[in-house]
Amino acid sequence: MKHYLLSVVTPTDGEPPAPEVLEGIMRNVGVFHQELQAAGAWVFAGGLHAPSTATMVRPKDGDTLITDGPYAEGKEYLGGLCIIKAPDLDAALDWGRKAARAITLPVEVRPFEGEVEG
Amino acid sequence: MPDSPGPPGASEVPRTPDDTPDDAPAVPTAEIERLFRAEYGRAVAVLVRAFGDIDIAEEAVQEAFTTALERWPSAGLPPAPAGWIITTARNRAIDRLRREASRANRQARAALAQELNVRCEPAEEGPVRDDRLRLIFTCCHPALSTSAQVALTLRLLGGLTTSELAHAFLVPEPTMAQRLVRAKGKIRDARIPYRVPADADLPDRVGAVLAVLYLIFNEGHTASSGDRLAREDLCAEAIRLGRLLAGLMPDEPEVLGLLALMLLTEARRTARSGPDGAPVSLADQDRDRWDRALIDEGQALVRRCLRRNRPGPYQIQAAINAVHSDAPTAAATDWGQILRLYDQLLAQAPTPVVALNRAVAVAEVDGPGAALVLVEELGLDRYHVFHAVRADLLRRLGRCAEAASAYDAAIARTDNAAEQEFLRRRRLALPSV
């Protein structure tokens, strides 16, 4: 078994969905999480606050430096993530499809290094 | 054989049968190379299944090849060369992995453990059991880019070298090497499975495999530029892989359809270019130069597809080519039948390019005026064939000034020197405006 990271690719200058639409999306995401748990594929999931809430910590001269802001400004940002356990990429992509349908945004599927117990 | 503390049962691995008869005839190197190209895909596929790793499989098969080149020219061929290659490669891989495993290399241990498991496993479930088929689906996995799919398929199943691939696709060798390394890395790290997809996913995934084979064939058929010889190899390679796929999936009519389409197209190869290398249009080709054996084989496949009655785009295109190959002269072509097939194709694959080809048939059945109306509706300005077809229709309608500018537009939109020359001649042949 391997761990895979499902990243929610969120457009930086996109309009957030209307409240009633968002409610439906969150309901579908909840169903997706339940399905992961029932299948034993669940590891972790969570939505992230906007990049404007990010703080950087950089190593500097043996000490560290704290600054405001995300490490990179881009057209897209990591809006949320879900870590799953799957036997291979085909299985991980099946979860990725379900995730993308629920969240209505593109989802990047990426393997973690190493193996995990089945 | 190193006496390493291998996993239990490892000592039962069959050793290379060193049983070439003493009086065996010498084998020329070229023959050994031909044999290896023919057997490379099968050997790599078997070893990938055994060890779960493409690099281990390829290295081992190449080592077996090196051994064969040392041994066979003097000792002659073993009784079953294909089996010899696989057995030798497997033993080399096991020896190497044992050395690695004793140095606590975890990946080597995993590969060894897998090999021993695989050999004790019963035959696998799933629609078809062939290691090469599993490997084709791995190479053509949708998680890989098209260029990686094509390169991997030709490398692992066709046995083409990196430099042959670079040459055929007109990229520098380091670029091609990088492409292969990256694709193999993704298969390994993301764990793209070595598996024939489940029945539910099969139609989609077969479509991806067929698209890769057809792309390889077309790359050879209409070289957009570059060395002609390397390109002809690509056609032969696509047909070889198409035959392999048809043998592995005889119940998939689109697989047979693609093979038929490639065979019927290939049958016209020698007639397609004149002595100076310029393209010759279908109507002007010397039909005595068509390859009858390929036509017969292609037509037999089309008939087999028709009996299945599950038409698809490749089968219909093959049927259109079968009608062309039936006509003893261009004038005897059954354009009505071809138009009906294009109607079917357009319903299945409603693309502008299909509509353009259908318009060519309309011109033969209902005249150039009717065809021009259809062509003018298509937004294919960047496609040189669109302008070439338009030019020809305008010429037939006696609108020579417009035909001339359409030929100019076509010439400006292709980089293929032979095509440009062909279009220039057509333009020169126009009645003076």
XYZ file of C-alpha atoms in Angstrom:
551
model
C 0.000 0.000 0.000
C 1.043 3.585 -0.599
C -0.060 6.957 0.678
C -1.257 9.475 -1.909
C -1.836 13.182 -1.476
C -4.972 14.596 -3.097
C -4.493 18.360 -3.425
C -7.387 20.665 -4.176
C -6.205 23.111 -6.838
C -8.021 26.390 -6.121
C -7.914 29.377 -8.511
C -6.521 32.498 -6.839
C -8.905 34.935 -8.491
C -11.933 32.670 -8.675
C -15.317 33.621 -7.284
C -16.216 31.535 -4.242
C -19.466 29.631 -4.840
C -22.766 31.011 -3.500
C -23.634 29.846 0.054
C -26.336 27.402 -1.047
C -23.986 25.937 -3.688
C -21.177 25.678 -1.147
C -23.492 23.858 1.223
C -24.140 21.186 -1.420
C -20.396 20.880 -2.111
C -19.573 20.441 1.568
C -22.266 17.798 1.870
C -20.744 15.869 -1.065
C -17.253 16.197 0.421
C -18.621 14.790 3.691
C -20.055 11.803 1.820
C -16.678 11.313 0.082
C -14.880 11.268 3.455
C -17.338 8.714 4.830
C -16.745 6.553 1.794
C -12.965 6.744 2.338
C -13.384 5.738 5.975
C -15.711 2.856 5.149
C -13.156 1.554 2.619
C -10.243 1.828 5.058
C -8.521 4.316 2.745
C -8.859 7.339 5.041
C -5.750 8.926 6.553
C -6.427 12.654 6.879
C -8.338 15.487 5.213
C -8.798 19.192 5.767
C -9.553 22.485 4.068
C -7.067 25.338 4.347
C -7.596 29.030 4.999
C -6.589 31.431 2.222
C -2.883 31.989 1.394
C -3.215 35.463 2.957
C -3.260 33.700 6.336
C 0.116 32.048 5.720
C 3.328 32.809 7.594
C 6.823 31.877 6.420
C 9.621 30.588 8.623
C 13.034 30.591 6.929
C 16.362 29.325 8.231
C 18.839 32.232 8.413
C 22.371 32.286 9.834
C 21.708 29.489 12.294
C 18.541 31.255 13.406
C 15.144 31.625 11.758
C 13.309 34.517 10.172
C 9.532 34.943 10.347
C 7.761 36.827 7.556
C 4.199 37.346 6.387
C 2.827 35.667 3.300
C 2.851 32.477 1.311
C 6.118 31.176 -0.147
C 4.898 31.676 -3.699
C 2.205 33.762 -5.339
C 0.531 31.802 -8.082
C -2.562 31.550 -10.238
C -3.619 28.644 -8.043
C -3.099 27.686 -4.431
C -3.504 24.611 -2.266
C -7.063 25.013 -0.999
C -7.282 21.748 0.870
C -5.826 18.307 0.992
C -6.672 14.726 1.684
C -4.236 11.901 2.364
C -5.416 8.434 1.352
C -4.074 4.904 1.396
C -4.332 2.931 -1.868
C -2.722 -0.160 -3.400
C -1.751 1.546 -6.676
C -2.269 4.619 -8.856
C -5.437 3.271 -10.485
C -7.089 2.961 -7.071
C -5.791 6.388 -6.028
C -7.131 7.928 -9.267
C -10.563 6.415 -8.582
C -10.567 8.312 -5.258
C -9.232 11.380 -7.084
C -12.206 11.271 -9.471
C -14.631 11.095 -6.573
C -12.822 13.954 -4.810
C -12.897 16.191 -7.909
C -16.600 15.529 -8.457
C -17.397 16.345 -4.826
C -15.245 19.477 -4.485
C -15.918 20.649 -8.121
C -12.274 21.726 -8.498
C -9.234 20.054 -10.091
C -7.478 17.543 -7.830
C -3.786 16.618 -8.082
C -2.961 13.021 -7.138
C 0.629 12.530 -5.975
C 2.361 9.570 -4.340
C 4.250 9.843 -1.076
C 7.641 8.182 -0.879
C 7.851 4.748 0.676
C 5.375 2.063 1.582
C 2.745 1.728 4.267
C 1.242 -1.307 5.914
C -1.894 -2.499 4.127
C 26.209 -19.532 -8.591
C 26.750 -17.469 -5.458
C 25.915 -19.414 -2.328
C 24.047 -16.552 -0.753
C 21.388 -17.015 1.895
C 18.597 -16.424 -0.554
C 14.932 -16.831 0.257
C 13.661 -20.408 0.542
C 13.024 -22.061 -2.783
C 15.472 -19.857 -4.606
C 17.753 -22.786 -5.313
C 15.025 -24.363 -7.417
C 15.380 -21.672 -10.036
C 16.094 -23.433 -13.331
C 19.545 -22.649 -14.657
C 20.250 -21.769 -18.233
C 20.024 -24.878 -20.357
C 23.478 -25.042 -21.887
C 22.438 -27.590 -24.418
C 23.295 -26.137 -27.780
C 24.268 -28.999 -30.020
C 27.970 -29.175 -30.867
C 27.407 -29.218 -34.588
C 25.100 -26.179 -34.560
C 25.586 -23.822 -37.506
C 27.111 -20.411 -36.820
C 24.602 -17.588 -36.493
C 25.237 -14.153 -38.010
C 25.021 -11.185 -35.646
C 22.267 -9.588 -37.737
C 20.136 -12.680 -37.234
C 20.664 -12.516 -33.462
C 19.703 -8.836 -33.472
C 16.569 -9.573 -35.486
C 15.630 -12.340 -33.089
C 16.145 -10.062 -30.125
C 14.026 -7.307 -31.534
C 11.264 -9.851 -32.132
C 11.533 -11.330 -28.624
C 12.502 -8.235 -26.612
C 8.957 -7.207 -25.699
C 7.920 -10.638 -24.513
C 11.071 -11.100 -22.426
C 10.824 -7.658 -20.814
C 7.115 -8.180 -20.129
C 7.663 -11.564 -18.467
C 10.448 -10.145 -16.300
C 8.448 -7.067 -15.362
C 5.719 -9.353 -14.100
C 8.273 -11.470 -12.271
C 10.212 -8.646 -10.599
C 7.739 -5.769 -10.665
C 10.402 -3.406 -11.995
C 11.025 -2.186 -15.539
C 14.682 -1.272 -15.046
C 15.581 -4.658 -13.565
C 13.756 -6.337 -16.451
C 15.433 -4.276 -19.170
C 18.929 -4.622 -17.733
C 18.562 -8.373 -17.418
C 17.261 -8.805 -20.968
C 20.125 -6.689 -22.291
C 22.599 -8.832 -20.371
C 21.067 -11.945 -21.916
C 21.491 -10.323 -25.343
C 25.164 -9.627 -24.631
C 25.666 -13.257 -23.601
C 23.899 -14.477 -26.740
C 26.104 -12.277 -28.930
C 29.170 -13.854 -27.293
C 27.928 -17.408 -27.492
C 25.591 -17.960 -30.428
C 27.781 -16.893 -33.377
C 30.057 -19.892 -32.731
C 27.831 -22.268 -30.748
C 24.691 -21.815 -32.813
C 21.129 -21.143 -31.670
C 19.758 -22.993 -28.652
C 16.692 -25.168 -29.397
C 14.259 -22.528 -28.057
C 15.912 -19.099 -28.355
C 12.967 -17.187 -26.876
C 12.892 -19.423 -23.806
C 16.676 -19.211 -23.518
C 16.539 -15.399 -23.471
C 13.899 -15.318 -20.742
C 15.578 -17.979 -18.592
C 19.013 -16.384 -18.941
C 17.655 -12.920 -18.210
C 15.759 -14.175 -15.174
C 18.835 -15.936 -13.779
C 20.966 -12.831 -14.325
C 18.371 -10.717 -12.559
C 18.165 -13.133 -9.620
C 21.972 -13.276 -9.272
C 22.214 -9.512 -9.347
C 19.339 -9.024 -6.894
C 20.837 -11.531 -4.478
C 24.113 -9.619 -4.491
C 22.170 -6.413 -3.893
C 19.906 -7.971 -1.261
C 22.882 -9.224 0.724
C 23.975 -5.581 0.889
C 20.634 -4.870 2.574
C 19.128 -3.222 -0.502
C 15.417 -3.197 0.320
C 14.245 -2.717 -3.252
C 16.242 -5.735 -4.375
C 14.762 -7.834 -1.583
C 11.271 -6.771 -2.555
C 11.890 -7.637 -6.204
C 13.290 -11.038 -5.250
C 10.389 -11.791 -2.947
C 7.956 -10.819 -5.658
C 9.659 -13.048 -8.232
C 9.351 -16.075 -5.966
C 5.738 -15.303 -5.200
C 4.847 -14.868 -8.833
C 6.204 -18.231 -9.837
C 4.051 -20.002 -7.274
C 0.938 -18.076 -8.180
C -1.851 -19.614 -10.191
C -2.609 -18.017 -13.551
C -4.092 -14.609 -13.063
C -7.703 -13.578 -13.231
C -8.896 -10.898 -15.653
C -10.009 -10.953 -19.246
C -6.718 -11.937 -20.893
C -3.488 -13.447 -19.674
C -0.443 -12.186 -21.442
C 2.418 -10.289 -19.934
C 2.877 -8.130 -23.012
C -0.741 -7.068 -22.905
C -0.359 -5.989 -19.283
C 2.744 -4.053 -20.213
C 1.027 -2.312 -23.158
C -1.658 -1.059 -20.814
C 1.002 0.150 -18.406
C 2.869 1.991 -21.169
C -0.361 3.584 -22.433
C -1.690 4.511 -18.988
C -3.595 7.816 -19.104
C -1.441 9.159 -16.259
C 1.472 9.328 -18.745
C 1.819 11.992 -21.436
C 1.190 10.919 -25.032
C 4.844 11.376 -25.974
C 5.859 9.196 -23.023
C 3.259 6.556 -23.948
C 4.583 6.352 -27.494
C 8.236 6.245 -26.448
C 7.677 3.609 -23.746
C 5.566 1.387 -25.990
C 8.193 1.383 -28.742
C 11.017 0.946 -26.251
C 9.623 -1.795 -24.013
C 7.452 -3.690 -26.493
C 9.137 -2.846 -29.781
C 12.675 -3.112 -28.472
C 13.764 0.129 -30.157
C 16.875 1.696 -28.699
C 16.900 5.198 -27.260
C 18.907 6.454 -30.219
C 16.482 4.870 -32.716
C 13.597 6.543 -30.898
C 15.357 9.907 -30.812
C 16.061 9.565 -34.522
C 12.473 8.614 -35.377
C 10.905 11.440 -33.380
C 13.509 14.044 -34.283
C 14.546 14.878 -30.747
C 18.082 14.888 -29.329
C 19.067 11.587 -27.755
C 19.441 13.022 -24.220
C 15.892 14.405 -24.503
C 14.537 10.973 -25.418
C 16.566 9.295 -22.681
C 15.211 11.797 -20.166
C 11.662 11.189 -21.394
C 12.021 7.440 -20.863
C 13.665 7.818 -17.447
C 10.937 10.164 -16.273
C 8.119 7.932 -17.519
C 9.644 4.820 -15.934
C 10.156 6.797 -12.728
C 6.507 7.769 -12.640
C 5.388 4.160 -13.208
C 7.573 3.084 -10.302
C 6.957 5.931 -7.829
C 3.255 6.510 -8.421
C 2.835 2.735 -8.747
C 1.090 2.524 -12.082
C -0.032 -1.113 -12.011
C 1.046 -3.853 -14.453
C -2.431 -4.981 -15.154
C -5.015 -5.416 -17.847
C -7.762 -3.024 -16.736
C -10.995 -4.425 -15.363
C -13.746 -5.055 -17.914
C -15.540 -1.856 -16.884
C -12.542 0.327 -17.804
C -11.412 -1.759 -20.771
C -13.143 0.125 -23.634
C -11.639 3.463 -22.577
C -8.230 2.032 -21.935
C -8.160 0.011 -25.180
C -8.973 3.276 -26.930
C -5.839 4.818 -25.418
C -3.682 1.897 -26.600
C -5.129 2.085 -30.130
C -4.555 5.833 -30.223
C -0.878 5.292 -29.357
C -0.424 2.632 -32.052
C -2.182 4.771 -34.667
C -0.093 7.759 -33.693
C 3.074 5.690 -34.192
C 1.782 4.519 -37.568
C 0.845 8.014 -38.728
C 4.164 9.393 -37.597
C 5.734 6.938 -40.039
C 3.076 7.338 -42.721
C 3.027 11.108 -43.089
C 6.385 12.248 -41.900
C 5.885 15.884 -40.989
C 9.611 16.202 -41.705
C 12.808 14.240 -41.317
C 14.410 11.002 -42.374
C 12.152 8.750 -44.451
C 13.820 5.485 -43.610
C 13.368 5.780 -39.851
C 9.752 6.609 -40.522
C 9.071 3.426 -42.470
C 10.377 1.502 -39.471
C 7.703 3.188 -37.376
C 4.950 1.939 -39.716
C 6.334 -1.579 -39.571
C 6.596 -1.333 -35.795
C 3.019 -0.083 -35.400
C 1.766 -2.952 -37.561
C 3.832 -5.453 -35.579
C 2.349 -4.156 -32.318
C -1.096 -4.077 -33.949
C -0.772 -7.755 -34.889
C 0.345 -8.530 -31.362
C -2.640 -6.694 -29.895
C -5.058 -8.362 -32.325
C -3.655 -11.743 -31.316
C -4.076 -10.878 -27.632
C -7.533 -9.308 -27.927
C -9.225 -11.101 -30.821
C -12.683 -10.219 -29.473
C -12.181 -6.442 -29.667
C -13.404 -5.414 -33.130
C -11.765 -1.975 -32.942
C -8.394 -3.669 -32.380
C -8.920 -5.691 -35.576
C -10.208 -2.553 -37.290
C -7.057 -0.596 -36.506
C -4.849 -3.441 -37.735
C -6.891 -3.642 -40.971
C -6.677 0.127 -41.433
C -2.892 0.065 -41.024
C -2.454 -2.927 -43.377
C -4.629 -1.408 -46.115
C -2.803 1.927 -45.837
C 0.587 0.221 -45.825
C -0.404 -1.754 -48.943
C -0.287 1.486 -50.957
C 3.072 2.635 -49.638
C 5.204 2.054 -52.727
C 2.544 3.593 -54.995
C 2.181 6.665 -52.773
C 5.359 8.344 -53.955
C 6.743 8.809 -57.415
C 10.324 8.090 -58.509
C 11.358 11.562 -57.268
C 9.758 11.011 -53.873
C 6.823 13.356 -54.517
C 3.464 12.137 -53.207
C 1.054 10.577 -55.744
C -2.654 11.047 -55.039
C -4.874 7.999 -54.643
C -6.567 8.625 -58.023
C -3.226 8.717 -59.850
C -1.543 5.757 -58.166
C -0.406 2.736 -60.194
C -2.643 0.102 -58.624
C -0.401 -2.708 -59.836
C 2.101 -1.503 -57.244
C -0.306 -2.049 -54.367
C 0.642 -4.956 -52.123
C -2.038 -7.603 -52.751
C -1.073 -9.763 -49.772
C -1.559 -6.868 -47.343
C -4.836 -5.921 -49.045
C -6.145 -9.485 -48.780
C -5.215 -9.635 -45.113
C -6.753 -6.230 -44.409
C -9.963 -7.047 -46.259
C -10.316 -10.365 -44.462
C -10.032 -8.496 -41.148
C -12.694 -5.992 -42.265
C -15.043 -8.872 -43.091
C -14.370 -10.387 -39.678
C -15.260 -7.048 -38.047
C -18.483 -6.717 -40.059
C -19.661 -10.073 -38.720
C -19.234 -8.727 -35.172
C -21.566 -5.833 -35.968
C -20.035 -3.515 -33.368
C -18.762 -0.757 -35.670
C -16.326 1.865 -34.455
C -14.194 4.602 -36.048
C -11.188 2.372 -36.833
C -13.346 -0.350 -38.403
C -15.226 2.177 -40.561
C -11.992 3.806 -41.743
C -10.655 0.347 -42.543
C -13.842 -0.412 -44.514
C -13.417 2.824 -46.509
C -9.877 1.761 -47.374
C -11.144 -1.714 -48.265
C -13.561 -0.171 -50.800
C -10.691 1.814 -52.360
C -8.533 -1.291 -52.563
C -11.374 -3.188 -54.281
C -11.394 -0.842 -57.280
C -9.193 -2.004 -60.181
C -9.067 1.617 -61.434
C -9.760 4.982 -59.754
C -12.772 5.412 -62.052
C -14.262 2.150 -60.800
C -14.303 3.302 -57.158
C -17.667 2.756 -55.452
C -18.007 6.318 -54.130
C -21.616 5.762 -53.065
C -20.472 3.047 -50.669
C -17.630 5.251 -49.417
C -20.023 8.134 -48.781
C -22.342 5.850 -46.776
C -19.358 4.773 -44.662
C -18.361 8.420 -44.105
C -21.929 9.174 -42.986
C -21.519 6.404 -40.408
C -18.092 7.648 -39.385
C -19.295 11.225 -38.994
C -22.111 10.004 -36.727
C -19.542 8.217 -34.536
C -16.723 10.740 -34.694
C -18.151 14.145 -35.623
C -14.854 15.974 -36.148
C -14.087 18.631 -38.803
C -11.367 16.401 -40.312
C -13.866 13.550 -40.819
C -16.319 16.059 -42.338
C -13.557 17.236 -44.717
C -12.856 13.662 -45.867
C -16.575 13.065 -46.294
C -16.761 16.180 -48.493
C -14.197 14.595 -50.839
C -16.590 11.652 -51.284
C -19.529 14.067 -51.734
C -17.620 15.720 -54.598
C -17.453 12.360 -56.386
C -21.136 11.544 -55.805
C -22.896 14.951 -55.999
C -20.264 17.092 -57.705
C -17.657 19.649 -56.533
C -20.216 22.423 -55.957
C -22.077 20.465 -53.287
C -18.774 19.504 -51.645
C -17.483 23.096 -51.606
C -20.572 24.258 -49.688
C -19.746 21.682 -46.986
C -16.024 22.505 -46.945
C -16.577 26.255 -46.562
C -18.387 25.582 -43.262
C -15.363 23.905 -41.664
C -13.057 25.937 -39.450
C -9.830 24.194 -40.406
C -7.752 27.173 -41.505
C -4.538 25.827 -39.954
C -4.789 22.384 -41.596
C -3.021 22.323 -44.968
C -5.190 19.472 -46.298
C -8.285 21.679 -45.856
C -6.815 24.262 -48.233
C -5.617 21.559 -50.654
C -9.126 20.033 -50.836
C -10.668 23.494 -51.293
C -8.189 24.285 -54.048
C -9.022 21.089 -55.900
C -12.789 21.717 -55.673
C -12.348 25.315 -56.901
C -10.206 24.037 -59.776
C -12.928 21.587 -60.795
C -15.475 24.411 -60.703
C -13.241 26.479 -63.026
C -12.554 29.128 -60.333
C -8.814 29.073 -61.008
C -7.765 32.342 -59.352
C -9.341 31.241 -56.069
C -7.842 27.774 -56.503
C -4.376 29.316 -56.862
C -4.639 31.242 -53.600
C -5.992 28.142 -51.847
C -2.936 26.195 -53.053
C -0.715 28.990 -51.723
C -2.456 28.739 -48.350
C -1.912 24.969 -48.306
C 1.793 25.283 -49.243
C 2.310 27.826 -46.459
C 0.862 25.465 -43.860
C 2.991 22.338 -44.308
C 6.684 21.815 -43.528
C 6.918 18.603 -45.504
C 9.029 19.336 -48.589
C 7.480 16.517 -50.651
C 3.958 17.753 -49.877
C 4.930 21.314 -50.781
C 6.345 20.134 -54.097
C 3.159 18.153 -54.825
C 0.989 21.223 -54.142
C 3.249 23.479 -56.208
C 2.875 21.148 -59.203
C -0.890 21.163 -58.788
C -0.856 24.930 -58.702
C 1.321 25.129 -61.822
C -1.038 22.779 -63.654
C -3.942 25.192 -63.218
C -5.217 26.700 -66.498
C -3.713 30.177 -66.674
C -5.870 32.654 -64.919
